[in-house]
Coordinates of C-alpha atoms in Angstrom, one line a residue:
X1 CA 37.9 -8.7 -74.4
X2 CA 34.9 -6.7 -73.3
X3 CA 32.4 -6.0 -76.0
X4 CA 31.0 -2.5 -75.5
X5 CA 27.3 -1.8 -76.6
X6 CA 25.7 1.3 -76.4
X7 CA 22.0 1.7 -76.3
X8 CA 20.6 5.4 -77.0
X9 CA 17.9 7.6 -78.3
X10 CA 20.3 9.6 -80.2
X11 CA 20.8 8.8 -84.0
X12 CA 23.5 11.5 -84.6
X13 CA 26.1 10.3 -86.8
X14 CA 28.6 12.4 -84.9
X15 CA 27.9 10.4 -81.7
X16 CA 28.2 6.9 -83.8
X17 CA 31.5 8.0 -85.2
X18 CA 32.9 9.0 -81.6
X19 CA 31.7 5.7 -80.2
X20 CA 33.4 3.7 -82.8
X21 CA 36.4 5.9 -82.6
X22 CA 37.0 4.5 -79.1
X23 CA 36.7 0.9 -80.0
X24 CA 33.0 0.6 -79.4
X25 CA 31.3 -2.7 -80.7
X26 CA 27.6 -1.8 -81.2
X27 CA 25.7 1.2 -81.4
X28 CA 21.9 0.9 -81.2
X29 CA 19.4 3.3 -81.5
X30 CA 16.7 2.6 -78.6
X31 CA 13.1 2.0 -79.7
X32 CA 10.6 4.0 -77.7
X33 CA 7.9 1.4 -78.0
X34 CA 8.3 -1.0 -75.1
X35 CA 7.3 -4.4 -77.2
X36 CA 10.0 -3.2 -79.9
X37 CA 12.4 -2.6 -77.0
X38 CA 11.9 -6.0 -75.4
X39 CA 12.4 -7.6 -78.9
X40 CA 15.8 -5.7 -79.2
X41 CA 17.2 -6.7 -76.0
X42 CA 16.4 -10.3 -76.5
X43 CA 18.1 -10.0 -79.9
X44 CA 21.0 -8.5 -78.4
X45 CA 21.1 -11.4 -75.7
X46 CA 21.0 -13.8 -78.5
X47 CA 23.6 -12.2 -80.7
X48 CA 26.2 -11.8 -78.1
X49 CA 25.6 -15.0 -76.2
X50 CA 24.5 -17.5 -79.0
X51 CA 26.1 -15.9 -82.2
X52 CA 29.4 -14.4 -81.4
X53 CA 32.6 -16.0 -81.0
X54 CA 35.4 -14.5 -79.0
X55 CA 39.1 -15.7 -78.2
X56 CA 39.4 -17.5 -74.9

């Protein structure tokens, strides 16, 4: 299984719905501020590599 994560500047509901309709796993609206973006990237890494358990 490959987890598909999209990071975009768009917060349009129709785009989120399309993404999840094709089995996307995580839709993230990107921050413009670099320090917030850096924190978000670290959070994503922690979440997918340390928290989430996937079948072997």
